[in-house]
PDB file of C-alpha atoms in Angstrom:
ATOM      1  CA  SER A 287      35.978   9.432 -55.419  1.00 57.00           C
ATOM      2  CA  THR A 288      32.962   7.277 -56.258  1.00 87.00           C
ATOM      3  CA  ASP A 289      33.343   3.807 -57.687  1.00 93.00           C
ATOM      4  CA  VAL A 290      30.867   2.177 -60.072  1.00 94.00           C
ATOM      5  CA  VAL A 291      30.295  -1.584 -60.425  1.00 96.00           C
ATOM      6  CA  PHE A 292      28.733  -2.923 -63.603  1.00 96.00           C
ATOM      7  CA  ALA A 293      26.658  -5.858 -62.336  1.00 96.00           C
ATOM      8  CA  ALA A 294      23.534  -5.497 -64.445  1.00 96.00           C
ATOM      9  CA  GLY A 295      22.986  -9.142 -65.322  1.00 96.00           C
ATOM     10  CA  PRO A 296      22.348  -9.722 -69.021  1.00 97.00           C
ATOM     11  CA  TRP A 297      22.215  -5.928 -69.540  1.00 97.00           C
ATOM     12  CA  THR A 298      25.828  -5.445 -68.326  1.00 97.00           C
ATOM     13  CA  ALA A 299      27.403  -5.082 -71.790  1.00 96.00           C
ATOM     14  CA  SER A 300      24.733  -2.804 -73.249  1.00 95.00           C
ATOM     15  CA  LEU A 301      24.778  -0.555 -70.172  1.00 95.00           C
ATOM     16  CA  ALA A 302      28.590  -0.400 -70.077  1.00 96.00           C
ATOM     17  CA  GLU A 303      28.763   0.344 -73.806  1.00 95.00           C
ATOM     18  CA  LYS A 304      26.117   3.067 -73.483  1.00 95.00           C
ATOM     19  CA  LEU A 305      27.946   4.755 -70.595  1.00 95.00           C
ATOM     20  CA  LEU A 306      31.597   4.024 -71.443  1.00 95.00           C
ATOM     21  CA  GLY A 307      31.663   3.568 -75.220  1.00 94.00           C
ATOM     22  CA  SER A 308      34.891   1.901 -76.398  1.00 90.00           C
ATOM     23  CA  LYS A 309      36.215   1.945 -72.823  1.00 93.00           C
ATOM     24  CA  ALA A 310      33.643  -0.716 -71.878  1.00 93.00           C
ATOM     25  CA  ASP A 311      36.350  -3.257 -72.764  1.00 91.00           C
ATOM     26  CA  ALA A 312      35.823  -6.605 -70.950  1.00 93.00           C
ATOM     27  CA  ALA A 313      32.215  -5.715 -70.093  1.00 94.00           C
ATOM     28  CA  LEU A 314      31.446  -6.313 -73.772  1.00 95.00           C
ATOM     29  CA  ASP A 315      32.256 -10.010 -73.193  1.00 96.00           C
ATOM     30  CA  ILE A 316      28.979 -10.363 -71.276  1.00 97.00           C
ATOM     31  CA  GLU A 317      26.037 -11.469 -73.388  1.00 96.00           C
ATOM     32  CA  PRO A 318      22.468 -12.444 -72.559  1.00 96.00           C
ATOM     33  CA  SER A 319      21.554 -16.106 -72.406  1.00 95.00           C
ATOM     34  CA  PRO A 320      18.610 -17.388 -74.394  1.00 94.00           C
ATOM     35  CA  CYS A 321      15.334 -16.660 -72.600  1.00 94.00           C
ATOM     36  CA  SER A 322      14.305 -19.388 -70.166  1.00 94.00           C
ATOM     37  CA  THR A 323      10.841 -20.174 -68.858  1.00 95.00           C
ATOM     38  CA  SER A 324      10.383 -21.728 -65.433  1.00 96.00           C
ATOM     39  CA  VAL A 325       7.245 -22.966 -63.715  1.00 97.00           C
ATOM     40  CA  ILE A 326       6.363 -23.352 -60.048  1.00 98.00           C
ATOM     41  CA  PHE A 327       3.921 -26.201 -59.392  1.00 97.00           C
ATOM     42  CA  ARG A 328       2.054 -27.240 -56.244  1.00 97.00           C
ATOM     43  CA  PRO A 329       1.772 -31.046 -56.324  1.00 95.00           C
ATOM     44  CA  SER A 330      -0.897 -32.781 -54.255  1.00 93.00           C
ATOM     45  CA  ILE A 331       1.667 -35.208 -52.805  1.00 94.00           C
ATOM     46  CA  PRO A 332       4.505 -34.461 -50.360  1.00 93.00           C
ATOM     47  CA  LEU A 333       7.978 -34.014 -51.860  1.00 93.00           C
ATOM     48  CA  THR A 334      11.398 -34.917 -50.539  1.00 93.00           C
ATOM     49  CA  PRO A 335      13.832 -31.985 -50.186  1.00 94.00           C
ATOM     50  CA  HIS A 336      16.132 -33.254 -52.949  1.00 95.00           C
ATOM     51  CA  ALA A 337      16.864 -31.431 -56.201  1.00 94.00           C
ATOM     52  CA  LEU A 338      16.655 -33.654 -59.248  1.00 92.00           C
ATOM     53  CA  PHE A 339      18.810 -33.143 -62.344  1.00 92.00           C
ATOM     54  CA  THR A 340      17.535 -35.407 -65.082  1.00 90.00           C
ATOM     55  CA  GLU A 341      18.097 -36.646 -68.574  1.00 89.00           C
ATOM     56  CA  VAL A 342      14.704 -37.693 -69.919  1.00 83.00           C
ATOM     57  CA  ARG A 343      14.023 -39.497 -73.184  1.00 83.00           C
ATOM     58  CA  LEU A 344      10.643 -38.362 -74.461  1.00 79.00           C
ATOM     59  CA  PRO A 345       8.201 -40.640 -76.328  1.00 80.00           C
ATOM     60  CA  SER A 346       9.316 -38.824 -79.519  1.00 82.00           C
ATOM     61  CA  GLY A 347      12.881 -40.048 -78.933  1.00 86.00           C
ATOM     62  CA  GLU A 348      14.090 -36.530 -78.119  1.00 83.00           C
ATOM     63  CA  SER A 349      16.265 -36.137 -75.036  1.00 84.00           C
ATOM     64  CA  THR A 350      15.839 -33.249 -72.579  1.00 86.00           C
ATOM     65  CA  SER A 351      17.267 -32.223 -69.194  1.00 89.00           C
ATOM     66  CA  PRO A 352      14.628 -30.708 -66.894  1.00 91.00           C
ATOM     67  CA  GLU A 353      15.691 -29.692 -63.389  1.00 93.00           C
ATOM     68  CA  PHE A 354      13.378 -30.054 -60.384  1.00 95.00           C
ATOM     69  CA  TYR A 355      13.831 -28.050 -57.174  1.00 95.00           C
ATOM     70  CA  PRO A 356      11.430 -28.788 -54.284  1.00 96.00           C
ATOM     71  CA  ARG A 357      10.840 -25.836 -51.981  1.00 96.00           C
ATOM     72  CA  PRO A 358      10.079 -25.810 -48.242  1.00 95.00           C
ATOM     73  CA  ASP A 359       6.535 -24.515 -48.888  1.00 96.00           C
ATOM     74  CA  GLY A 360       5.639 -27.718 -50.793  1.00 95.00           C
ATOM     75  CA  THR A 361       5.994 -26.204 -54.266  1.00 97.00           C
ATOM     76  CA  LEU A 362       8.260 -27.482 -57.017  1.00 97.00           C
ATOM     77  CA  TYR A 363      10.303 -25.200 -59.295  1.00 96.00           C
ATOM     78  CA  ILE A 364      11.044 -26.619 -62.759  1.00 96.00           C
ATOM     79  CA  CYS A 365      13.354 -25.223 -65.419  1.00 94.00           C
ATOM     80  CA  GLY A 366      15.575 -26.472 -68.221  1.00 88.00           C
ATOM     81  CA  ASP A 367      13.498 -26.582 -71.409  1.00 82.00           C
ATOM     82  CA  ARG A 368      16.033 -26.084 -74.201  1.00 80.00           C
ATOM     83  CA  SER A 369      13.609 -27.120 -76.954  1.00 80.00           C
ATOM     84  CA  ASP A 370      11.526 -23.931 -76.727  1.00 83.00           C
ATOM     85  CA  PRO A 371      11.765 -22.018 -80.040  1.00 83.00           C
ATOM     86  CA  LEU A 372      11.019 -18.775 -78.155  1.00 81.00           C
ATOM     87  CA  ARG A 373      14.329 -19.035 -76.267  1.00 85.00           C
ATOM     88  CA  GLN A 374      16.019 -17.170 -79.125  1.00 88.00           C
ATOM     89  CA  ARG A 375      13.985 -13.984 -78.740  1.00 90.00           C
ATOM     90  CA  PRO A 376      15.924 -10.753 -78.167  1.00 93.00           C
ATOM     91  CA  LEU A 377      16.826  -9.450 -74.731  1.00 95.00           C
ATOM     92  CA  THR A 378      14.010  -7.364 -73.312  1.00 94.00           C
ATOM     93  CA  GLU A 379      14.577  -3.781 -72.189  1.00 93.00           C
ATOM     94  CA  LYS A 380      13.424  -4.606 -68.639  1.00 93.00           C
ATOM     95  CA  ALA A 381      13.395  -7.885 -66.697  1.00 92.00           C
ATOM     96  CA  THR A 382       9.652  -7.537 -66.150  1.00 93.00           C
ATOM     97  CA  ASP A 383       9.110  -7.558 -69.930  1.00 95.00           C
ATOM     98  CA  ALA A 384      10.364 -11.158 -70.270  1.00 94.00           C
ATOM     99  CA  THR A 385       7.231 -13.267 -70.670  1.00 94.00           C
ATOM    100  CA  PRO A 386       6.945 -17.024 -70.162  1.00 95.00           C
ATOM    101  CA  SER A 387       6.549 -19.235 -73.220  1.00 94.00           C
ATOM    102  CA  GLU A 388       3.344 -21.288 -73.414  1.00 95.00           C
ATOM    103  CA  PHE A 389       5.353 -23.903 -75.330  1.00 93.00           C
ATOM    104  CA  ALA A 390       7.813 -24.271 -72.428  1.00 94.00           C
ATOM    105  CA  ILE A 391       5.018 -24.266 -69.810  1.00 95.00           C
ATOM    106  CA  ARG A 392       3.354 -27.164 -71.632  1.00 94.00           C
ATOM    107  CA  ASN A 393       6.694 -28.998 -71.865  1.00 92.00           C
ATOM    108  CA  HIS A 394       7.429 -28.509 -68.148  1.00 94.00           C
ATOM    109  CA  THR A 395       3.968 -29.843 -67.296  1.00 94.00           C
ATOM    110  CA  GLU A 396       4.466 -32.921 -69.493  1.00 90.00           C
ATOM    111  CA  ARG A 397       7.933 -33.581 -68.047  1.00 89.00           C
ATOM    112  CA  LEU A 398       6.639 -33.275 -64.509  1.00 91.00           C
ATOM    113  CA  GLU A 399       4.087 -35.971 -65.282  1.00 88.00           C
ATOM    114  CA  LEU A 400       6.791 -38.188 -66.840  1.00 85.00           C
ATOM    115  CA  ILE A 401       8.787 -38.086 -63.598  1.00 84.00           C
ATOM    116  CA  GLY A 402       5.982 -39.443 -61.440  1.00 82.00           C
ATOM    117  CA  SER A 403       2.329 -40.312 -61.860  1.00 82.00           C
ATOM    118  CA  GLY A 404       1.570 -38.777 -58.423  1.00 87.00           C
ATOM    119  CA  LEU A 405       2.578 -35.398 -59.867  1.00 92.00           C
ATOM    120  CA  LYS A 406      -0.082 -35.446 -62.576  1.00 92.00           C
ATOM    121  CA  GLY A 407      -2.500 -32.530 -62.333  1.00 92.00           C
ATOM    122  CA  ALA A 408      -0.226 -30.413 -60.116  1.00 95.00           C
ATOM    123  CA  GLU A 409      -1.472 -26.828 -59.833  1.00 96.00           C
ATOM    124  CA  ILE A 410       0.576 -24.195 -61.670  1.00 97.00           C
ATOM    125  CA  VAL A 411       1.334 -21.520 -59.071  1.00 98.00           C
ATOM    126  CA  LYS A 412       3.529 -19.233 -61.156  1.00 98.00           C
ATOM    127  CA  THR A 413       5.219 -18.995 -64.539  1.00 97.00           C
ATOM    128  CA  GLN A 414       8.182 -16.755 -65.197  1.00 96.00           C
ATOM    129  CA  ALA A 415      10.898 -16.027 -67.729  1.00 95.00           C
ATOM    130  CA  CYS A 416      14.402 -14.660 -67.505  1.00 94.00           C
ATOM    131  CA  PHE A 417      17.660 -13.971 -69.280  1.00 95.00           C
ATOM    132  CA  ARG A 418      20.991 -14.575 -67.525  1.00 95.00           C
ATOM    133  CA  PRO A 419      24.398 -12.932 -68.001  1.00 97.00           C
ATOM    134  CA  GLU A 420      26.789 -15.269 -69.788  1.00 96.00           C
ATOM    135  CA  SER A 421      30.431 -14.626 -70.493  1.00 96.00           C
ATOM    136  CA  LYS A 422      32.153 -15.297 -73.815  1.00 96.00           C
ATOM    137  CA  ARG A 423      35.004 -16.573 -71.593  1.00 95.00           C
ATOM    138  CA  ASN A 424      32.709 -19.197 -70.007  1.00 95.00           C
ATOM    139  CA  ARG A 425      33.413 -17.848 -66.524  1.00 96.00           C
ATOM    140  CA  PRO A 426      32.439 -14.703 -64.612  1.00 97.00           C
ATOM    141  CA  ILE A 427      34.371 -11.480 -65.124  1.00 97.00           C
ATOM    142  CA  ILE A 428      35.223  -9.842 -61.811  1.00 97.00           C
ATOM    143  CA  GLY A 429      37.550  -6.897 -61.287  1.00 97.00           C
ATOM    144  CA  LYS A 430      38.602  -3.416 -62.356  1.00 96.00           C
ATOM    145  CA  LEU A 431      38.008  -2.059 -65.856  1.00 95.00           C
ATOM    146  CA  THR A 432      41.054  -0.005 -66.847  1.00 92.00           C
ATOM    147  CA  ALA A 433      40.717   0.580 -70.614  1.00 90.00           C
ATOM    148  CA  GLY A 434      41.368   4.163 -71.670  1.00 88.00           C
ATOM    149  CA  GLY A 435      42.566   5.150 -68.192  1.00 90.00           C
ATOM    150  CA  LEU A 436      39.287   4.423 -66.398  1.00 91.00           C
ATOM    151  CA  GLN A 437      39.406   4.940 -62.638  1.00 91.00           C
ATOM    152  CA  GLY A 438      37.023   3.398 -60.104  1.00 94.00           C
ATOM    153  CA  VAL A 439      35.069   1.323 -62.651  1.00 96.00           C
ATOM    154  CA  TRP A 440      34.487  -2.355 -61.904  1.00 96.00           C
ATOM    155  CA  ILE A 441      32.634  -5.349 -63.314  1.00 97.00           C
ATOM    156  CA  ALA A 442      31.027  -8.335 -61.589  1.00 97.00           C
ATOM    157  CA  SER A 443      28.973 -10.273 -64.137  1.00 97.00           C
ATOM    158  CA  GLY A 444      28.780 -13.357 -66.336  1.00 97.00           C
ATOM    159  CA  HIS A 445      27.820 -15.994 -63.760  1.00 96.00           C
ATOM    160  CA  SER A 446      25.149 -17.603 -65.988  1.00 93.00           C
ATOM    161  CA  VAL A 447      23.002 -20.090 -64.053  1.00 89.00           C
ATOM    162  CA  TRP A 448      25.340 -19.896 -61.034  1.00 87.00           C
ATOM    163  CA  GLY A 449      24.663 -16.236 -60.213  1.00 88.00           C
ATOM    164  CA  ILE A 450      22.332 -16.967 -57.316  1.00 83.00           C
ATOM    165  CA  CYS A 451      24.874 -19.328 -55.741  1.00 88.00           C
ATOM    166  CA  ASN A 452      27.940 -17.181 -56.436  1.00 93.00           C
ATOM    167  CA  GLY A 453      26.385 -13.750 -55.892  1.00 93.00           C
ATOM    168  CA  PRO A 454      27.199 -13.488 -52.163  1.00 95.00           C
ATOM    169  CA  GLY A 455      30.833 -14.531 -52.712  1.00 96.00           C
ATOM    170  CA  THR A 456      31.147 -12.122 -55.626  1.00 97.00           C
ATOM    171  CA  GLY A 457      29.802  -9.315 -53.445  1.00 96.00           C
ATOM    172  CA  LYS A 458      32.365 -10.123 -50.756  1.00 97.00           C
ATOM    173  CA  VAL A 459      35.228 -10.202 -53.264  1.00 97.00           C
ATOM    174  CA  MET A 460      34.090  -6.926 -54.851  1.00 97.00           C
ATOM    175  CA  ALA A 461      33.992  -5.251 -51.428  1.00 97.00           C
ATOM    176  CA  GLU A 462      37.546  -6.480 -50.746  1.00 97.00           C
ATOM    177  CA  LEU A 463      38.769  -5.244 -54.138  1.00 97.00           C
ATOM    178  CA  ILE A 464      37.211  -1.814 -53.781  1.00 96.00           C
ATOM    179  CA  LEU A 465      37.972  -1.240 -50.090  1.00 95.00           C
ATOM    180  CA  ASP A 466      41.259  -3.129 -49.636  1.00 95.00           C
ATOM    181  CA  GLY A 467      42.695  -3.141 -53.159  1.00 94.00           C
ATOM    182  CA  GLU A 468      42.834  -6.937 -53.394  1.00 95.00           C
ATOM    183  CA  ALA A 469      40.666 -10.009 -52.948  1.00 97.00           C
ATOM    184  CA  SER A 470      41.659 -11.963 -49.849  1.00 97.00           C
ATOM    185  CA  SER A 471      38.792 -14.472 -49.525  1.00 97.00           C
ATOM    186  CA  ALA A 472      39.141 -16.094 -52.972  1.00 96.00           C
ATOM    187  CA  ASP A 473      41.632 -16.486 -55.790  1.00 97.00           C
ATOM    188  CA  ILE A 474      40.060 -14.596 -58.697  1.00 97.00           C
ATOM    189  CA  LYS A 475      43.089 -14.309 -60.993  1.00 96.00           C
ATOM    190  CA  ARG A 476      41.337 -16.259 -63.775  1.00 96.00           C
ATOM    191  CA  LEU A 477      38.258 -14.011 -63.531  1.00 97.00           C
ATOM    192  CA  LYS A 478      39.985 -10.666 -64.070  1.00 95.00           C
ATOM    193  CA  PRO A 479      38.809  -8.459 -66.943  1.00 95.00           C
TER     194      PRO A 479
END
């Protein structure tokens, strides 16, 4: 038999519902995050290799939490603008259809300059936007879908911002579940559908 794993990021629920109908069960607990814009800058000064998680009070009195991730090539990835009114736009049909928000790009640029005067005027290398898979349970959903007698149907989704970090471990656990019938490298009881 052939097994199927629903691991379609923020599209997991809509894909599972389209293919499985009411049997989609726990896959329907996955929902898209608000759309996020990130910017990659190339500062003219050298950076240390330390990520920076901040809480910044803006001149307006508003508080925000930009995140700064230096990269080995000398660029700096910035994300975390929750004030962007375009975050609430609907999930796009394809990942490539998610477009960056000019509002968020301007905010990221201003916040970069607030962090350090040596970062002023940094070149914008790339802007991008994305949606992430979030779980109504506030944790990933990993395991077998069994509603309506389903056989060989699995889910691995809902990691939110931690998908890149947890993806390799999730892949390992899914391989163990499918091939061995149980996860041996991690305790996933709380993540079951």
